[in-house]
C-alpha cells in the first residue's frame, strides 16, 4: 500500500500534469475539463472561499448549464469539487449568487447552524408549446456547499418573461432585509426586490436605462466599497454587464457609483455618464464575494473571456477561466469617485526571486531582463516620462510574436495590442489593439502587469485603469523587452517576480 506521503506526491504530480497543458493558466482558476463562463455564488463561509461557475459538464462549448464548484483556503489555490447544481428536467441553472443565512431566515438551515442559500435563474428553453422562460429559484446546502437541495416550491420569482435573469442577493443593513438585484436585459433595467425569508420577494425599485445601453444588460452586482481605503467611508457600486455593447466590442462591463438606502439605488452621476470597469476585452460578469469579514477589503472576480469568441478559444480540454481575485475600492479623483482594482494580496505569496532595476539606459535594462521573464510573472514599473513620447513593453515575446502594453503620451492613452500575439486566427474579433484614456499630469506612468501564459491583466496608476486580455503566444515566447520612441524616459524603475504555479503544491 502507498504511504500517505507518496500518495500526496503522486496526487500533486498528477494535478500538475493535468494543469500544465499549453495555455493553461497557472494561478488563475480554470476547470480541469469542459466549458465555463460566469462566476456564480462567490461566497466566503466557514474558512473557505467558494467559486461556483457556469459549467457544461458534458463538453467544451456552452450548453447544459449547471454550477461547477471549487473551494480555496486563500483565493489562489483551488480544488475543484463535483458539480453543485445540475441541469434537471430541462431547466438549466443560469447565473446567480449565494448568501450565508446566519439566522435561518429561510427555514432551510438545520441544527441551529448557518447554511448557504443559492439564488439562481432557472432557464427553460423554448419548446413546441412555450416560449423560453427565465425565473428565480433557490437551493440550499447544510454541509458547507458540498451537496445542494433545490427548493421544492421553486420558482420564487416569476414574471413569465423570456429574459429576466442573474439575481445578485445580499443582506442590506440599511433595509434590514435581503435584497436582490436582477436584470431585465432587453429593457436595460436592474430591478430591486426585498425579502425577509429569501422566499417571498416584493419589488422595491428599479434602475435604468442609464450609461451604456447596447445589447443586453446582464449580471448586475451591487457592492458597498470603501472610499480611499477607509473602512468607515463607503459608497455603493452597481456593476452591470453588457453583451454585446461593451466598450471594446462584444461583452464588457460598466458601473455606476451612488447610494443604496435599502430600497433604491441613486446614481451620483448624470444618467449619461458611462464608466467602464475594465478596458480590456476579456473581463465579464464579475461578482463580489458575499460573506467576507467586514474588516476584509471586498474581492471581485470575473470570467476572463468575451462572448464574441468564447466558444472558439484554442484551449483544451477546458475552455474558460476566471480573472485573478481583485481587491476593489473607490478612489476620490478630480472627476469623482472611481473604481480601483488590484490583484488580491495573496498573489504575492507565489513570488519567486525579485529582479530590480532602475536607470535610463534602455539597452542595459533589456540585457538585464534577458531570460528573466518566462510565462508567469508580475511586472511592476514606474516610468518618469521626461521627454519620452511613447513607451512599450513587449511581453510573451518570441522572434515573430509578442503582446504589447504601451503608453502614447500625445494621445493620452494606454494600449494593449495582441495583433501579433501568436494564435489569433480563430476569430476575426480576437486580434486587435484596444485603448484606455489616461492622462498623466505628473508625467509618471505606473504599471502593474500580471502575465499567466495566456492571460494578461494590466493595472495602471494603482488600479485606476484595468485592462484584461487573453493572448495565445507560440511555445517558447518568454521574452520581455522595453522600447521607447523619441528620447528615453528620464527614469525607469522595474521590479519583476516570477510567479510559481498554484497547482504545484
Ligand atoms: C452572461 C450570461 C448570463 C446567463 C449566463 C448563461 O454571460 O449570458 O446572463 O445567466 O451567461 O450561461
Short mmCIF file of C-alpha atoms and ligand atoms in Angstrom, two decimals:
data_model
loop_
_atom_site.label_atom_id
_atom_site.label_comp_id
_atom_site.label_asym_id
_atom_site.label_seq_id
_atom_site.Cartn_x
_atom_site.Cartn_y
_atom_site.Cartn_z
CA UNK A 1 0.00 0.00 0.00
CA UNK A 2 1.21 3.54 -0.73
CA UNK A 3 2.29 5.58 2.25
CA UNK A 4 0.28 8.85 2.70
CA UNK A 5 3.30 10.96 1.73
CA UNK A 6 3.86 9.02 -1.50
CA UNK A 7 0.17 9.27 -2.25
CA UNK A 8 0.29 13.03 -1.74
CA UNK A 9 3.33 13.34 -4.03
CA UNK A 10 1.60 11.26 -6.70
CA UNK A 11 -1.58 13.33 -6.44
CA UNK A 12 0.47 16.52 -6.72
CA UNK A 13 2.32 15.18 -9.74
CA UNK A 14 -0.92 14.17 -11.40
CA UNK A 15 -2.51 17.53 -10.66
CA UNK A 16 0.49 19.29 -12.13
CA UNK A 17 0.41 17.24 -15.33
CA UNK A 18 -3.27 17.96 -15.65
CA UNK A 19 -2.91 21.70 -15.19
CA UNK A 20 0.12 22.01 -17.42
CA UNK A 21 -1.40 21.94 -20.91
CA UNK A 22 -0.37 24.65 -23.41
CA UNK A 23 -2.00 27.99 -22.47
CA UNK A 24 -3.22 26.64 -19.10
CA UNK A 25 -3.14 29.49 -16.56
CA UNK A 26 -1.04 28.56 -13.56
CA UNK A 27 -2.56 30.81 -10.92
CA UNK A 28 -6.00 31.60 -12.30
CA UNK A 29 -8.86 29.22 -11.72
CA UNK A 30 -9.95 27.12 -14.69
CA UNK A 31 -11.88 23.84 -14.56
CA UNK A 32 -9.96 20.63 -15.31
CA UNK A 33 -12.10 19.96 -18.35
CA UNK A 34 -15.04 21.46 -20.23
CA UNK A 35 -16.66 24.81 -20.64
CA UNK A 36 -17.10 27.60 -18.12
CA UNK A 37 -18.47 31.13 -18.28
CA UNK A 38 -19.63 33.47 -15.48
CA UNK A 39 -18.54 33.05 -11.88
CA UNK A 40 -21.58 32.38 -9.68
CA UNK A 41 -22.30 32.33 -5.97
CA UNK A 42 -18.95 33.74 -4.83
CA UNK A 43 -19.02 33.36 -1.07
CA UNK A 44 -16.71 33.05 1.91
CA UNK A 45 -18.03 30.67 4.54
CA UNK A 46 -16.51 28.80 7.44
CA UNK A 47 -12.90 29.46 6.40
CA UNK A 48 -13.37 28.63 2.71
CA UNK A 49 -13.75 30.71 -0.42
CA UNK A 50 -16.21 29.19 -2.89
CA UNK A 51 -16.29 29.81 -6.59
CA UNK A 52 -19.26 28.36 -8.41
CA UNK A 53 -19.36 28.88 -12.13
CA UNK A 54 -21.49 28.44 -15.24
CA UNK A 55 -20.39 25.00 -16.38
CA UNK A 56 -21.17 22.46 -19.07
CA UNK A 57 -20.38 19.03 -17.55
CA UNK A 58 -20.61 17.43 -20.99
CA UNK A 59 -18.47 19.48 -23.33
CA UNK A 60 -16.22 22.42 -24.11
CA UNK A 61 -18.87 24.67 -25.62
CA UNK A 62 -21.82 26.38 -23.94
CA UNK A 63 -24.74 24.08 -23.04
CA UNK A 64 -26.40 22.05 -20.25
CA UNK A 65 -25.65 24.94 -17.93
CA UNK A 66 -25.01 23.80 -14.38
CA UNK A 67 -22.99 25.20 -11.50
CA UNK A 68 -19.44 23.88 -11.27
CA UNK A 69 -17.74 24.32 -7.90
CA UNK A 70 -14.27 24.91 -6.47
CA UNK A 71 -13.04 25.83 -3.00
CA UNK A 72 -9.92 27.55 -1.74
CA UNK A 73 -8.43 28.40 1.63
CA UNK A 74 -6.77 31.53 0.24
CA UNK A 75 -8.31 32.62 -3.12
CA UNK A 76 -5.40 31.29 -5.16
CA UNK A 77 -5.09 27.51 -4.56
CA UNK A 78 -8.32 25.96 -5.81
CA UNK A 79 -9.69 22.47 -5.50
CA UNK A 80 -12.38 21.50 -7.96
CA UNK A 81 -15.36 19.68 -6.45
CA UNK A 82 -18.26 17.82 -8.11
CA UNK A 83 -20.97 19.81 -9.91
CA UNK A 84 -23.05 21.59 -7.28
CA UNK A 85 -26.28 22.32 -9.14
CA UNK A 86 -27.07 20.32 -12.25
CA UNK A 87 -29.47 20.95 -15.08
CA UNK A 88 -32.62 18.97 -14.32
CA UNK A 89 -35.89 18.27 -16.12
CA UNK A 90 -34.81 20.53 -18.94
CA UNK A 91 -34.21 23.51 -16.64
CA UNK A 92 -30.69 24.91 -16.85
CA UNK A 93 -29.01 26.63 -13.90
CA UNK A 94 -28.06 30.11 -15.03
CA UNK A 95 -26.09 32.76 -13.16
CA UNK A 96 -26.85 33.71 -9.57
CA UNK A 97 -25.43 34.26 -6.12
CA UNK A 98 -25.13 32.68 -2.69
CA UNK A 99 -25.76 34.13 0.74
CA UNK A 100 -24.87 32.87 4.19
CA UNK A 101 -28.15 32.56 6.09
CA UNK A 102 -26.78 33.12 9.60
CA UNK A 103 -30.15 33.32 11.37
CA UNK A 104 -32.06 30.72 9.37
CA UNK A 105 -34.40 33.33 7.90
CA UNK A 106 -35.15 30.85 5.11
CA UNK A 107 -36.00 27.93 7.37
CA UNK A 108 -33.57 25.82 5.30
CA UNK A 109 -30.81 25.60 7.92
CA UNK A 110 -30.57 22.59 10.20
CA UNK A 111 -29.14 22.02 13.69
CA UNK A 112 -29.27 25.72 14.58
CA UNK A 113 -26.31 26.43 12.28
CA UNK A 114 -25.90 28.87 9.39
CA UNK A 115 -26.49 27.41 5.92
CA UNK A 116 -25.79 28.51 2.36
CA UNK A 117 -28.68 29.58 0.13
CA UNK A 118 -28.21 29.90 -3.63
CA UNK A 119 -30.45 32.16 -5.70
CA UNK A 120 -30.17 31.35 -9.40
CA UNK A 121 -32.00 31.79 -12.67
CA UNK A 122 -33.78 28.69 -13.92
CA UNK A 123 -33.69 28.74 -17.72
CA UNK A 124 -36.24 26.64 -19.58
CA UNK A 125 -35.54 26.70 -23.33
CA UNK A 126 -38.28 27.29 -25.85
CA UNK A 127 -40.40 24.25 -26.65
CA UNK A 128 -43.10 23.43 -29.19
CA UNK A 129 -45.71 24.81 -26.80
CA UNK A 130 -43.96 27.50 -24.77
CA UNK A 131 -41.50 30.37 -25.08
CA UNK A 132 -38.18 30.44 -23.28
CA UNK A 133 -38.77 31.11 -19.59
CA UNK A 134 -36.38 32.59 -17.00
CA UNK A 135 -37.35 32.56 -13.32
CA UNK A 136 -35.55 33.00 -9.98
CA UNK A 137 -35.05 29.93 -7.82
CA UNK A 138 -33.50 28.72 -4.58
CA UNK A 139 -31.30 25.84 -3.46
CA UNK A 140 -29.64 25.28 -0.09
CA UNK A 141 -26.75 23.42 1.48
CA UNK A 142 -26.19 22.35 5.07
CA UNK A 143 -22.78 20.77 4.50
CA UNK A 144 -20.51 23.68 3.56
CA UNK A 145 -21.67 23.71 -0.05
CA UNK A 146 -20.85 20.05 -0.77
CA UNK A 147 -24.42 18.96 -1.54
CA UNK A 148 -27.42 21.03 -2.54
CA UNK A 149 -31.19 20.67 -2.44
CA UNK A 150 -33.37 22.63 -4.81
CA UNK A 151 -36.30 24.30 -3.02
CA UNK A 152 -39.47 22.27 -3.58
CA UNK A 153 -41.60 25.40 -4.16
CA UNK A 154 -39.39 26.90 -6.92
CA UNK A 155 -39.58 29.36 -8.61
CA UNK A 156 -39.70 32.13 -6.03
CA UNK A 157 -39.95 34.88 -8.63
CA UNK A 158 -41.62 34.51 -12.00
CA UNK A 159 -42.56 37.42 -14.28
CA UNK A 160 -43.36 34.96 -17.10
CA UNK A 161 -40.54 36.50 -19.10
CA UNK A 162 -38.03 35.14 -21.61
CA UNK A 163 -35.25 37.44 -20.40
CA UNK A 164 -35.17 38.04 -16.65
CA UNK A 165 -32.00 36.83 -15.00
CA UNK A 166 -28.83 36.81 -12.91
CA UNK A 167 -30.03 37.58 -9.36
CA UNK A 168 -27.44 39.06 -7.06
CA UNK A 169 -28.64 38.75 -3.46
CA UNK A 170 -27.07 40.34 -0.38
CA UNK A 171 -28.08 41.38 3.13
CA UNK A 172 -28.91 45.08 3.25
CA UNK A 173 -28.18 46.51 6.69
CA UNK A 174 -29.99 49.73 5.76
CA UNK A 175 -33.14 47.86 4.77
CA UNK A 176 -32.77 45.06 7.38
CA UNK A 177 -33.69 42.54 4.70
CA UNK A 178 -32.36 40.51 1.83
CA UNK A 179 -32.12 42.48 -1.39
CA UNK A 180 -31.97 41.05 -4.90
CA UNK A 181 -30.66 42.98 -7.92
CA UNK A 182 -31.80 41.20 -11.08
CA UNK A 183 -31.59 42.18 -14.75
CA UNK A 184 -34.27 42.88 -17.32
CA UNK A 185 -31.73 42.54 -20.16
CA UNK A 186 -33.73 43.97 -23.05
CA UNK A 187 -35.24 46.86 -21.09
CA UNK A 188 -31.76 47.84 -19.78
CA UNK A 189 -33.03 47.81 -16.23
CA UNK A 190 -31.99 46.37 -12.92
CA UNK A 191 -34.94 45.51 -10.67
CA UNK A 192 -34.52 45.50 -6.90
CA UNK A 193 -36.58 43.12 -4.78
CA UNK A 194 -36.69 42.69 -1.00
CA UNK A 195 -37.47 39.66 1.19
CA UNK A 196 -37.14 38.75 4.85
CA UNK A 197 -37.02 34.99 4.21
CA UNK A 198 -35.37 34.71 0.74
CA UNK A 199 -38.63 33.14 -0.48
CA UNK A 200 -41.24 35.90 -0.70
CA UNK A 201 -39.91 38.73 -2.81
CA UNK A 202 -41.59 42.09 -3.35
CA UNK A 203 -40.45 44.77 -5.73
CA UNK A 204 -38.61 47.72 -4.17
CA UNK A 205 -37.42 49.85 -7.08
CA UNK A 206 -35.78 49.82 -10.47
CA UNK A 207 -32.71 51.39 -12.04
CA UNK A 208 -32.07 52.23 -15.70
CA UNK A 209 -31.77 52.67 -18.55
CA UNK A 210 -28.59 54.66 -17.91
CA UNK A 211 -25.00 54.78 -19.14
CA UNK A 212 -24.29 52.33 -21.95
CA UNK A 213 -27.36 50.53 -23.28
CA UNK A 214 -26.00 48.47 -26.16
CA UNK A 215 -27.01 44.81 -26.31
CA UNK A 216 -28.47 43.18 -23.22
CA UNK A 217 -27.86 44.07 -19.58
CA UNK A 218 -26.71 41.01 -17.60
CA UNK A 219 -25.06 40.05 -14.33
CA UNK A 220 -25.85 43.05 -12.10
CA UNK A 221 -23.91 43.30 -8.83
CA UNK A 222 -24.35 45.85 -6.08
CA UNK A 223 -21.43 46.20 -3.67
CA UNK A 224 -20.59 48.57 -0.85
CA UNK A 225 -16.96 49.61 -1.30
CA UNK A 226 -14.52 51.53 0.89
CA UNK A 227 -13.67 55.04 -0.28
CA UNK A 228 -9.94 55.88 -0.32
CA UNK A 229 -9.22 52.79 1.75
CA UNK A 230 -11.34 53.92 4.69
CA UNK A 231 -13.35 51.11 6.31
CA UNK A 232 -15.95 53.58 7.57
CA UNK A 233 -16.46 55.77 4.49
CA UNK A 234 -18.25 53.73 1.87
CA UNK A 235 -20.25 54.17 -1.31
CA UNK A 236 -22.15 51.70 -3.46
CA UNK A 237 -21.14 50.47 -6.89
CA UNK A 238 -23.72 48.96 -9.21
CA UNK A 239 -21.88 46.96 -11.86
CA UNK A 240 -23.69 45.73 -14.97
CA UNK A 241 -22.57 43.55 -17.87
CA UNK A 242 -23.48 44.39 -21.47
CA UNK A 243 -23.46 41.92 -24.29
CA UNK A 244 -22.88 43.00 -26.98
CA UNK A 245 -22.31 46.69 -26.38
CA UNK A 246 -19.07 46.51 -24.42
CA UNK A 247 -16.59 49.33 -25.00
CA UNK A 248 -14.15 47.15 -26.94
CA UNK A 249 -16.77 45.13 -28.80
CA UNK A 250 -18.74 42.14 -27.62
CA UNK A 251 -19.16 41.84 -23.88
CA UNK A 252 -17.98 44.44 -21.39
CA UNK A 253 -18.98 45.92 -18.06
CA UNK A 254 -19.95 49.33 -16.78
CA UNK A 255 -20.54 50.64 -13.26
CA UNK A 256 -22.46 53.36 -11.50
CA UNK A 257 -21.40 54.96 -8.21
CA UNK A 258 -24.07 56.04 -5.75
CA UNK A 259 -26.06 55.33 -2.62
CA UNK A 260 -28.36 52.49 -1.65
CA UNK A 261 -30.82 53.13 1.16
CA UNK A 262 -32.09 49.57 1.43
CA UNK A 263 -34.74 50.21 -1.21
CA UNK A 264 -33.36 52.24 -4.06
CA UNK A 265 -30.03 52.86 -5.79
CA UNK A 266 -29.39 56.54 -6.56
CA UNK A 267 -26.73 57.35 -9.14
CA UNK A 268 -24.26 60.09 -8.13
CA UNK A 269 -23.70 60.99 -11.78
CA UNK A 270 -25.99 62.03 -14.62
CA UNK A 271 -27.60 59.05 -16.40
CA UNK A 272 -25.49 59.90 -19.45
CA UNK A 273 -22.20 59.17 -17.66
CA UNK A 274 -20.69 55.83 -18.63
CA UNK A 275 -17.90 54.34 -16.53
CA UNK A 276 -16.17 51.09 -17.58
CA UNK A 277 -14.89 48.60 -15.04
CA UNK A 278 -12.24 47.16 -17.36
CA UNK A 279 -10.86 48.46 -20.65
CA UNK A 280 -9.81 45.05 -21.91
CA UNK A 281 -11.91 42.68 -23.96
CA UNK A 282 -11.88 39.79 -21.54
CA UNK A 283 -13.45 40.53 -18.20
CA UNK A 284 -17.14 39.80 -17.88
CA UNK A 285 -19.84 39.11 -15.30
CA UNK A 286 -17.59 39.91 -12.36
CA UNK A 287 -19.07 39.32 -8.94
CA UNK A 288 -18.03 40.43 -5.46
CA UNK A 289 -17.71 37.79 -2.72
CA UNK A 290 -20.53 37.65 -0.19
CA UNK A 291 -19.80 36.74 3.41
CA UNK A 292 -16.35 38.37 3.72
CA UNK A 293 -15.50 39.64 7.20
CA UNK A 294 -16.23 43.40 7.46
CA UNK A 295 -12.52 44.01 8.02
CA UNK A 296 -11.53 42.44 4.68
CA UNK A 297 -11.32 44.54 1.50
CA UNK A 298 -14.06 43.44 -0.94
CA UNK A 299 -12.86 40.95 -3.54
CA UNK A 300 -14.19 40.72 -7.09
CA UNK A 301 -13.61 38.03 -9.70
CA UNK A 302 -14.81 37.83 -13.30
CA UNK A 303 -14.96 35.48 -16.25
CA UNK A 304 -11.91 36.10 -18.44
CA UNK A 305 -13.49 35.94 -21.87
CA UNK A 306 -15.75 37.62 -24.39
CA UNK A 307 -18.90 36.19 -25.98
CA UNK A 308 -17.55 37.23 -29.39
CA UNK A 309 -15.13 34.28 -29.41
CA UNK A 310 -15.52 32.42 -26.10
CA UNK A 311 -16.64 29.26 -27.89
CA UNK A 312 -13.59 29.28 -30.17
CA UNK A 313 -10.61 29.99 -27.92
CA UNK A 314 -7.87 27.43 -28.66
CA UNK A 315 -7.59 25.71 -25.28
CA UNK A 316 -8.28 22.12 -24.36
CA UNK A 317 -9.50 20.09 -22.59
CA UNK A 318 -11.08 23.13 -20.92
CA UNK A 319 -12.48 26.39 -22.18
CA UNK A 320 -12.86 29.43 -19.96
CA UNK A 321 -11.22 30.70 -16.81
CA UNK A 322 -11.60 33.33 -14.11
CA UNK A 323 -9.67 36.56 -13.63
CA UNK A 324 -7.46 36.94 -10.61
CA UNK A 325 -9.35 37.76 -7.45
CA UNK A 326 -9.13 41.53 -7.19
CA UNK A 327 -9.37 43.81 -4.21
CA UNK A 328 -11.74 46.60 -5.09
CA UNK A 329 -12.47 50.02 -3.70
CA UNK A 330 -13.32 53.57 -4.71
CA UNK A 331 -10.89 56.43 -5.07
CA UNK A 332 -11.52 60.15 -5.00
CA UNK A 333 -10.38 61.72 -8.27
CA UNK A 334 -10.94 65.20 -9.74
CA UNK A 335 -13.68 63.65 -11.91
CA UNK A 336 -15.42 61.99 -8.96
CA UNK A 337 -15.26 58.58 -7.30
CA UNK A 338 -13.74 55.87 -9.46
CA UNK A 339 -13.36 52.10 -9.12
CA UNK A 340 -9.84 50.88 -8.31
CA UNK A 341 -8.76 47.25 -8.63
CA UNK A 342 -5.62 45.42 -7.58
CA UNK A 343 -4.74 41.73 -7.55
CA UNK A 344 -5.59 40.21 -4.16
CA UNK A 345 -2.62 40.48 -1.79
CA UNK A 346 -2.33 36.66 -1.61
CA UNK A 347 -0.79 36.67 -5.11
CA UNK A 348 2.48 37.90 -3.59
CA UNK A 349 2.93 34.51 -1.87
CA UNK A 350 3.62 32.97 -5.30
CA UNK A 351 6.54 35.30 -5.95
CA UNK A 352 9.97 33.91 -6.68
CA UNK A 353 13.26 35.81 -6.65
CA UNK A 354 12.86 39.55 -7.18
CA UNK A 355 14.57 41.27 -10.08
CA UNK A 356 15.02 45.02 -9.72
CA UNK A 357 16.50 47.63 -11.99
CA UNK A 358 16.36 51.40 -12.28
CA UNK A 359 18.01 53.86 -14.59
CA UNK A 360 17.84 55.43 -18.01
CA UNK A 361 19.73 53.12 -20.33
CA UNK A 362 17.03 51.06 -22.03
CA UNK A 363 19.50 48.74 -23.71
CA UNK A 364 21.07 47.93 -20.36
CA UNK A 365 17.63 47.18 -18.97
CA UNK A 366 16.80 44.80 -21.83
CA UNK A 367 20.10 42.98 -21.40
CA UNK A 368 19.45 42.63 -17.68
CA UNK A 369 15.94 41.37 -18.38
CA UNK A 370 17.07 38.61 -20.73
CA UNK A 371 15.82 35.24 -19.53
CA UNK A 372 14.19 36.85 -16.53
CA UNK A 373 10.58 36.85 -17.63
CA UNK A 374 9.21 33.40 -18.56
CA UNK A 375 5.48 32.98 -18.96
CA UNK A 376 4.18 33.62 -15.46
CA UNK A 377 5.21 36.77 -13.64
CA UNK A 378 4.36 40.07 -12.08
CA UNK A 379 5.96 43.18 -13.52
CA UNK A 380 5.82 46.47 -11.69
CA UNK A 381 7.20 49.50 -13.38
CA UNK A 382 7.26 53.20 -12.68
CA UNK A 383 8.32 55.37 -15.60
CA UNK A 384 9.13 59.04 -15.23
CA UNK A 385 8.50 60.03 -18.82
CA UNK A 386 10.57 63.22 -19.05
CA UNK A 387 10.52 63.93 -22.79
CA UNK A 388 9.58 60.37 -23.83
CA UNK A 389 6.56 60.21 -26.11
CA UNK A 390 5.84 56.54 -26.33
CA UNK A 391 6.92 53.55 -24.29
CA UNK A 392 6.18 49.91 -24.97
CA UNK A 393 6.51 46.63 -23.13
CA UNK A 394 6.65 43.65 -25.44
CA UNK A 395 5.52 40.65 -23.42
CA UNK A 396 5.34 36.91 -24.13
CA UNK A 397 7.66 37.68 -27.00
CA UNK A 398 9.49 35.43 -29.44
CA UNK A 399 11.05 36.35 -32.78
CA UNK A 400 7.82 36.92 -34.65
CA UNK A 401 5.18 37.29 -31.94
CA UNK A 402 4.53 39.46 -28.91
CA UNK A 403 1.77 41.21 -26.98
CA UNK A 404 2.30 44.90 -26.39
CA UNK A 405 1.34 47.10 -23.48
CA UNK A 406 2.17 50.70 -24.23
CA UNK A 407 1.55 54.33 -23.45
CA UNK A 408 1.06 57.06 -26.03
CA UNK A 409 1.56 60.43 -24.46
CA UNK A 410 0.27 62.59 -27.32
CA UNK A 411 -2.97 60.65 -27.38
CA UNK A 412 -3.13 60.33 -23.58
CA UNK A 413 -3.87 56.65 -23.76
CA UNK A 414 -2.61 53.31 -22.59
CA UNK A 415 -2.98 50.45 -25.04
CA UNK A 416 -2.85 46.70 -25.31
CA UNK A 417 -2.14 45.19 -28.69
CA UNK A 418 -2.44 41.47 -29.41
CA UNK A 419 -2.49 41.75 -33.21
CA UNK A 420 0.80 39.85 -33.49
CA UNK A 421 0.50 37.85 -30.30
CA UNK A 422 0.52 34.35 -31.82
CA UNK A 423 -2.62 32.31 -32.37
CA UNK A 424 -5.20 34.94 -33.32
CA UNK A 425 -6.84 33.34 -36.34
CA UNK A 426 -9.66 31.50 -34.57
CA UNK A 427 -11.86 34.62 -34.63
CA UNK A 428 -11.81 37.88 -36.57
CA UNK A 429 -12.77 39.65 -33.34
CA UNK A 430 -9.72 38.43 -31.42
CA UNK A 431 -6.69 40.24 -32.82
CA UNK A 432 -6.52 44.00 -32.39
CA UNK A 433 -5.44 46.95 -30.31
CA UNK A 434 -7.52 48.42 -27.52
CA UNK A 435 -7.03 51.65 -25.63
CA UNK A 436 -7.96 53.33 -22.37
CA UNK A 437 -7.78 57.07 -21.75
CA UNK A 438 -5.08 58.00 -19.25
CA UNK A 439 -3.56 61.42 -18.76
CA UNK A 440 -0.54 61.76 -16.51
CA UNK A 441 -0.31 65.26 -15.06
CA UNK A 442 2.82 64.34 -13.09
CA UNK A 443 4.36 62.52 -16.07
CA UNK A 444 4.82 59.25 -14.16
CA UNK A 445 3.31 56.04 -15.51
CA UNK A 446 2.84 53.24 -13.02
CA UNK A 447 2.02 49.79 -14.33
CA UNK A 448 1.43 46.50 -12.61
CA UNK A 449 1.15 43.70 -15.13
CA UNK A 450 0.33 40.10 -14.33
CA UNK A 451 1.18 37.56 -17.02
CA UNK A 452 -0.04 33.97 -16.78
CA UNK A 453 0.72 32.05 -20.00
CA UNK A 454 -2.40 33.07 -21.93
CA UNK A 455 -3.70 35.87 -19.74
CA UNK A 456 -2.72 39.44 -19.19
CA UNK A 457 -4.04 41.78 -16.51
CA UNK A 458 -2.79 45.34 -16.56
CA UNK A 459 -3.41 47.74 -13.68
CA UNK A 460 -2.32 51.32 -14.28
CA UNK A 461 -1.96 54.10 -11.72
CA UNK A 462 -2.61 51.90 -8.68
CA UNK A 463 -5.58 50.17 -10.27
CA UNK A 464 -7.45 53.19 -11.61
CA UNK A 465 -7.36 51.65 -15.07
CA UNK A 466 -7.67 47.88 -15.52
CA UNK A 467 -7.22 46.06 -18.82
CA UNK A 468 -7.76 42.32 -19.09
CA UNK A 469 -6.97 40.38 -22.25
CA UNK A 470 -6.38 36.82 -23.32
CA UNK A 471 -3.41 36.08 -25.56
CA UNK A 472 -2.17 32.84 -27.16
CA UNK A 473 1.59 33.12 -27.77
CA UNK A 474 3.64 30.46 -29.54
CA UNK A 475 5.55 27.95 -27.39
CA UNK A 476 8.75 29.48 -26.08
CA UNK A 477 7.54 33.08 -26.30
CA UNK A 478 9.01 34.02 -22.96
CA UNK A 479 10.99 37.18 -23.66
CA UNK A 480 10.29 40.66 -22.47
CA UNK A 481 11.52 43.90 -23.98
CA UNK A 482 11.14 47.57 -23.21
CA UNK A 483 11.21 50.06 -26.08
CA UNK A 484 10.74 53.80 -26.34
CA UNK A 485 10.05 56.27 -29.09
CA UNK A 486 11.81 59.64 -29.01
CA UNK A 487 14.03 60.42 -26.02
CA UNK A 488 14.36 57.71 -23.38
CA UNK A 489 12.31 58.25 -20.23
CA UNK A 490 14.07 60.23 -17.52
CA UNK A 491 13.95 57.26 -15.18
CA UNK A 492 12.57 53.76 -15.41
CA UNK A 493 12.12 51.57 -12.37
CA UNK A 494 11.39 47.90 -12.83
CA UNK A 495 10.60 45.10 -10.44
CA UNK A 496 9.80 41.62 -11.67
CA UNK A 497 8.90 38.44 -9.84
CA UNK A 498 8.34 35.06 -11.46
CA UNK A 499 5.10 33.64 -10.07
CA UNK A 500 5.07 29.97 -9.31
CA UNK A 501 2.22 27.66 -10.25
CA UNK A 502 -0.62 27.45 -7.76
CA UNK A 503 -1.34 23.90 -8.95
CA UNK A 504 2.11 22.64 -7.96
CA UNK A 505 1.85 22.27 -4.21
C1 LIG B 1 -23.73 36.09 -19.11
C2 LIG B 1 -24.88 35.12 -19.24
C3 LIG B 1 -25.89 35.33 -18.15
C4 LIG B 1 -26.57 33.99 -18.07
C5 LIG B 1 -25.42 33.05 -18.32
C6 LIG B 1 -25.80 31.80 -19.05
O1 LIG B 1 -22.52 35.65 -19.58
O2 LIG B 1 -25.45 35.25 -20.52
O3 LIG B 1 -26.76 36.39 -18.38
O4 LIG B 1 -27.17 33.76 -16.82
O5 LIG B 1 -24.47 33.76 -19.09
O6 LIG B 1 -24.75 30.91 -19.13
#
